[in-house]
Amino acid sequence: MSARIIFNPERLMQVLLAPQISEKATHIAEKHNQVIFRVAPDATKAEIKAAVELMWKTQDIKVERVQVANVKGKEKRFGRFMGRRSNWKKAYVSIQSGQEINFSETVQGETK
């Protein structure tokens, strides 16, 4: 028996920042039925799951599992000065087999 947590829809719309598109992300999507997202640094796994299901509720996407990774920013050189890129967080979202996320069909500002 699992308790259902209610999240604020405005907060959920700010959790997912962007899909991470790369060769590795495409390979993971095909092989493991996962999608990779850049997420807010303070986002939790439960919030990420709820945000994905909210954004693609028209497609009836069901999230099985969420894994998160904190990515350290690279040190970069600007002439003789050293700088650093910001740290960020990414989420590997596993969706049920047979389902596929279509990025052109998302909920745009729809809240209840």
Coordinates of N, CA and C in Angstrom, one line a residue:
M1 N 0.8 -1.2 0.0 CA 0.0 0.0 0.0 C 0.9 1.2 0.0
S2 N 0.8 2.1 -1.0 CA 1.6 3.3 -1.1 C 0.8 4.5 -0.9
A3 N 1.3 5.5 -0.2 CA 0.6 6.7 0.0 C 0.8 7.6 -1.2
R4 N -0.2 8.3 -1.7 CA -0.2 9.1 -2.8 C 0.1 10.6 -2.3
I5 N 1.2 11.2 -2.8 CA 1.6 12.5 -2.4 C 1.1 13.5 -3.4
I6 N 0.5 14.6 -3.0 CA 0.0 15.6 -3.8 C 1.1 16.7 -3.9
F7 N 1.5 17.1 -5.2 CA 2.5 18.1 -5.4 C 1.8 19.3 -6.0
N8 N 2.4 20.5 -5.8 CA 2.0 21.7 -6.3 C 2.3 21.7 -7.8
P9 N 1.3 21.9 -8.7 CA 1.5 21.9 -10.1 C 2.5 23.0 -10.6
E10 N 2.5 24.1 -10.0 CA 3.4 25.2 -10.4 C 4.9 24.7 -10.2
R11 N 5.1 24.1 -9.0 CA 6.4 23.6 -8.7 C 6.8 22.5 -9.7
L12 N 5.9 21.6 -10.1 CA 6.2 20.5 -11.0 C 6.6 21.0 -12.4
M13 N 6.0 22.1 -12.8 CA 6.3 22.7 -14.1 C 7.7 23.3 -14.1
Q14 N 8.3 23.5 -12.9 CA 9.7 24.1 -12.9 C 10.7 23.0 -12.6
V15 N 10.3 21.8 -12.4 CA 11.3 20.8 -12.0 C 12.1 20.3 -13.2
L16 N 11.4 20.0 -14.4 CA 12.1 19.6 -15.6 C 12.6 20.8 -16.3
L17 N 13.9 20.9 -16.6 CA 14.4 22.1 -17.3 C 14.5 21.8 -18.8
A18 N 15.1 20.7 -19.2 CA 15.2 20.4 -20.6 C 15.6 18.9 -20.8
P19 N 15.2 18.3 -21.9 CA 15.7 17.0 -22.2 C 17.2 17.0 -22.6
Q20 N 17.9 16.0 -22.2 CA 19.3 15.9 -22.5 C 19.5 15.1 -23.7
I21 N 19.8 15.8 -24.8 CA 20.0 15.2 -26.1 C 21.4 15.0 -26.4
S22 N 21.8 13.7 -26.6 CA 23.2 13.4 -26.9 C 23.2 12.0 -27.5
E23 N 24.4 11.6 -28.0 CA 24.5 10.2 -28.5 C 24.3 9.2 -27.4
K24 N 24.8 9.4 -26.3 CA 24.6 8.5 -25.1 C 23.2 8.4 -24.7
A25 N 22.5 9.6 -24.7 CA 21.1 9.6 -24.3 C 20.2 8.9 -25.3
T26 N 20.5 9.0 -26.6 CA 19.8 8.3 -27.6 C 20.0 6.8 -27.5
H27 N 21.2 6.4 -27.2 CA 21.5 4.9 -27.0 C 20.7 4.4 -25.8
I28 N 20.7 5.1 -24.7 CA 20.0 4.7 -23.5 C 18.5 4.6 -23.7
A29 N 18.0 5.6 -24.5 CA 16.6 5.6 -24.8 C 16.1 4.4 -25.6
E30 N 16.9 4.0 -26.5 CA 16.6 2.8 -27.4 C 16.8 1.5 -26.6
K31 N 17.9 1.4 -25.9 CA 18.2 0.1 -25.2 C 17.4 -0.1 -23.9
H32 N 17.3 0.9 -23.1 CA 16.7 0.7 -21.8 C 15.3 1.4 -21.6
N33 N 14.8 2.0 -22.6 CA 13.5 2.7 -22.5 C 13.5 3.8 -21.4
Q34 N 14.6 4.6 -21.4 CA 14.8 5.7 -20.5 C 14.9 7.0 -21.2
V35 N 14.5 8.1 -20.6 CA 14.7 9.4 -21.1 C 15.5 10.2 -20.1
I36 N 16.4 11.0 -20.6 CA 17.3 11.8 -19.7 C 16.9 13.3 -19.7
F37 N 16.7 13.8 -18.5 CA 16.3 15.2 -18.4 C 17.3 16.0 -17.5
R38 N 17.5 17.3 -17.8 CA 18.1 18.2 -16.9 C 17.0 18.6 -15.9
V39 N 17.3 18.6 -14.6 CA 16.3 18.9 -13.6 C 16.8 20.0 -12.7
A40 N 15.9 20.5 -11.9 CA 16.3 21.5 -10.9 C 17.2 20.9 -9.9
P41 N 18.2 21.6 -9.4 CA 19.2 21.0 -8.4 C 18.5 20.5 -7.1
D42 N 17.4 21.1 -6.7 CA 16.7 20.7 -5.5 C 15.6 19.7 -5.7
A43 N 15.4 19.2 -6.9 CA 14.3 18.3 -7.3 C 14.6 16.9 -6.6
T44 N 13.5 16.3 -6.2 CA 13.5 14.9 -5.6 C 13.0 13.9 -6.7
K45 N 13.3 12.7 -6.4 CA 12.8 11.6 -7.3 C 11.3 11.6 -7.5
A46 N 10.6 11.8 -6.4 CA 9.1 11.8 -6.4 C 8.6 13.0 -7.2
E47 N 9.2 14.1 -7.1 CA 8.8 15.3 -7.8 C 9.1 15.1 -9.3
I48 N 10.2 14.5 -9.7 CA 10.6 14.3 -11.1 C 9.6 13.3 -11.7
K49 N 9.2 12.3 -11.0 CA 8.2 11.3 -11.5 C 6.9 12.0 -11.7
A50 N 6.4 12.8 -10.7 CA 5.2 13.5 -10.9 C 5.2 14.5 -12.0
A51 N 6.3 15.2 -12.2 CA 6.4 16.2 -13.2 C 6.3 15.5 -14.6
V52 N 7.0 14.4 -14.8 CA 7.0 13.7 -16.1 C 5.6 13.2 -16.4
E53 N 4.9 12.6 -15.4 CA 3.5 12.1 -15.6 C 2.6 13.3 -15.9
L54 N 2.8 14.5 -15.2 CA 1.9 15.6 -15.5 C 2.2 16.2 -16.9
M55 N 3.4 16.3 -17.3 CA 3.7 17.0 -18.6 C 3.2 16.1 -19.8
W56 N 3.2 14.8 -19.6 CA 2.7 14.0 -20.7 C 1.5 13.1 -20.3
K57 N 0.6 13.8 -19.6 CA -0.6 13.0 -19.2 C -1.6 12.8 -20.3
T58 N -1.5 13.5 -21.4 CA -2.3 13.3 -22.6 C -1.9 12.0 -23.3
Q59 N -0.6 11.6 -23.1 CA -0.1 10.4 -23.7 C -0.2 9.2 -22.7
D60 N -0.6 9.5 -21.5 CA -0.8 8.5 -20.4 C 0.6 7.8 -20.1
I61 N 1.6 8.6 -19.9 CA 2.9 8.0 -19.6 C 3.0 7.6 -18.2
K62 N 3.5 6.4 -17.9 CA 3.7 5.9 -16.5 C 5.2 5.7 -16.3
V63 N 5.7 6.3 -15.2 CA 7.1 6.3 -14.9 C 7.3 5.1 -14.0
E64 N 8.2 4.2 -14.3 CA 8.5 3.1 -13.4 C 9.6 3.4 -12.4
R65 N 10.6 4.2 -12.8 CA 11.7 4.4 -11.9 C 12.4 5.7 -12.3
V66 N 13.1 6.3 -11.3 CA 13.9 7.6 -11.6 C 15.2 7.4 -10.9
Q67 N 16.3 7.6 -11.6 CA 17.6 7.7 -11.1 C 18.2 9.1 -11.3
V68 N 18.9 9.6 -10.3 CA 19.4 11.0 -10.5 C 20.9 10.9 -10.4
A69 N 21.6 11.9 -11.0 CA 23.0 12.0 -11.0 C 23.4 13.5 -10.9
N70 N 24.3 13.8 -10.0 CA 24.7 15.2 -9.9 C 26.0 15.3 -10.7
V71 N 26.0 16.2 -11.7 CA 27.1 16.4 -12.6 C 27.9 17.6 -12.2
K72 N 29.2 17.4 -12.0 CA 30.1 18.5 -11.5 C 30.4 19.3 -12.7
G73 N 30.4 20.6 -12.5 CA 30.8 21.6 -13.6 C 32.3 21.5 -13.9
K74 N 32.6 21.7 -15.2 CA 34.0 21.6 -15.6 C 34.8 22.9 -15.2
E75 N 36.1 22.8 -15.0 CA 36.9 24.0 -14.9 C 37.3 24.4 -16.2
K76 N 37.1 25.7 -16.5 CA 37.5 26.2 -17.8 C 38.4 27.4 -17.7
R77 N 39.3 27.6 -18.7 CA 40.3 28.6 -18.6 C 39.8 29.8 -19.5
F78 N 39.9 31.0 -19.0 CA 39.6 32.2 -19.7 C 40.9 33.0 -19.7
G79 N 41.7 32.8 -20.7 CA 43.0 33.5 -20.7 C 43.9 32.9 -19.6
R80 N 44.3 33.8 -18.7 CA 45.1 33.3 -17.6 C 44.3 33.0 -16.3
F81 N 43.0 33.2 -16.4 CA 42.1 33.0 -15.3 C 41.4 31.7 -15.4
M82 N 41.2 31.1 -14.3 CA 40.4 29.8 -14.2 C 38.9 30.2 -13.8
G83 N 38.0 29.5 -14.5 CA 36.6 29.7 -14.2 C 36.0 28.3 -14.0
R84 N 34.8 28.3 -13.6 CA 34.1 27.0 -13.4 C 32.7 27.1 -13.9
R85 N 32.2 26.1 -14.6 CA 30.8 26.0 -15.0 C 30.0 25.5 -13.8
S86 N 28.7 25.8 -13.9 CA 27.9 25.4 -12.7 C 27.6 23.9 -12.7
N87 N 27.5 23.4 -11.5 CA 27.1 22.0 -11.3 C 25.6 21.9 -11.6
W88 N 25.2 20.7 -12.1 CA 23.8 20.5 -12.5 C 23.4 19.1 -12.2
K89 N 22.1 18.8 -12.2 CA 21.5 17.5 -11.9 C 20.8 17.0 -13.1
K90 N 21.0 15.7 -13.4 CA 20.2 15.0 -14.5 C 19.5 13.8 -13.9
A91 N 18.4 13.5 -14.6 CA 17.5 12.4 -14.1 C 17.3 11.4 -15.3
Y92 N 17.6 10.1 -15.0 CA 17.3 9.1 -15.9 C 15.9 8.5 -15.5
V93 N 14.9 8.8 -16.4 CA 13.5 8.4 -16.1 C 13.2 7.2 -16.9
S94 N 12.9 6.0 -16.3 CA 12.4 4.8 -16.9 C 10.9 4.8 -17.1
I95 N 10.5 4.6 -18.3 CA 9.0 4.6 -18.5 C 8.6 3.2 -18.9
Q96 N 7.4 2.9 -18.8 CA 6.9 1.5 -19.0 C 7.2 1.1 -20.4
S97 N 7.4 -0.2 -20.6 CA 7.8 -0.8 -21.9 C 6.6 -0.6 -22.8
G98 N 6.9 -0.2 -24.1 CA 5.9 0.0 -25.0 C 5.4 1.4 -25.1
Q99 N 5.9 2.3 -24.2 CA 5.5 3.7 -24.2 C 6.7 4.5 -24.7
E100 N 6.3 5.7 -25.3 CA 7.3 6.5 -25.9 C 6.9 8.0 -25.6
I101 N 7.8 8.8 -25.2 CA 7.5 10.2 -25.0 C 7.7 11.0 -26.2
N102 N 6.6 11.7 -26.6 CA 6.7 12.6 -27.8 C 6.8 14.0 -27.3
F103 N 8.0 14.7 -27.6 CA 8.3 16.0 -27.0 C 7.5 17.1 -27.6
S104 N 6.8 16.8 -28.7 CA 6.0 17.9 -29.3 C 4.6 18.0 -28.7
E105 N 4.2 17.0 -27.9 CA 2.9 17.0 -27.2 C 3.1 17.1 -25.7
T106 N 3.3 18.3 -25.2 CA 3.4 18.5 -23.8 C 2.3 19.4 -23.3
V107 N 2.0 19.4 -22.1 CA 1.0 20.3 -21.5 C 1.6 21.6 -21.4
Q108 N 1.0 22.7 -21.9 CA 1.5 24.0 -21.9 C 0.6 24.9 -21.0
G109 N 1.1 25.0 -19.8 CA 0.5 25.9 -18.8 C -0.9 25.5 -18.3
E110 N -1.2 24.2 -18.4 CA -2.5 23.8 -18.0 C -2.4 23.3 -16.5
T111 N -3.1 24.0 -15.6 CA -3.1 23.7 -14.2 C -4.6 23.7 -13.7
K112 N -4.8 22.9 -12.7 CA -6.2 22.9 -12.1 C -6.1 23.4 -10.7

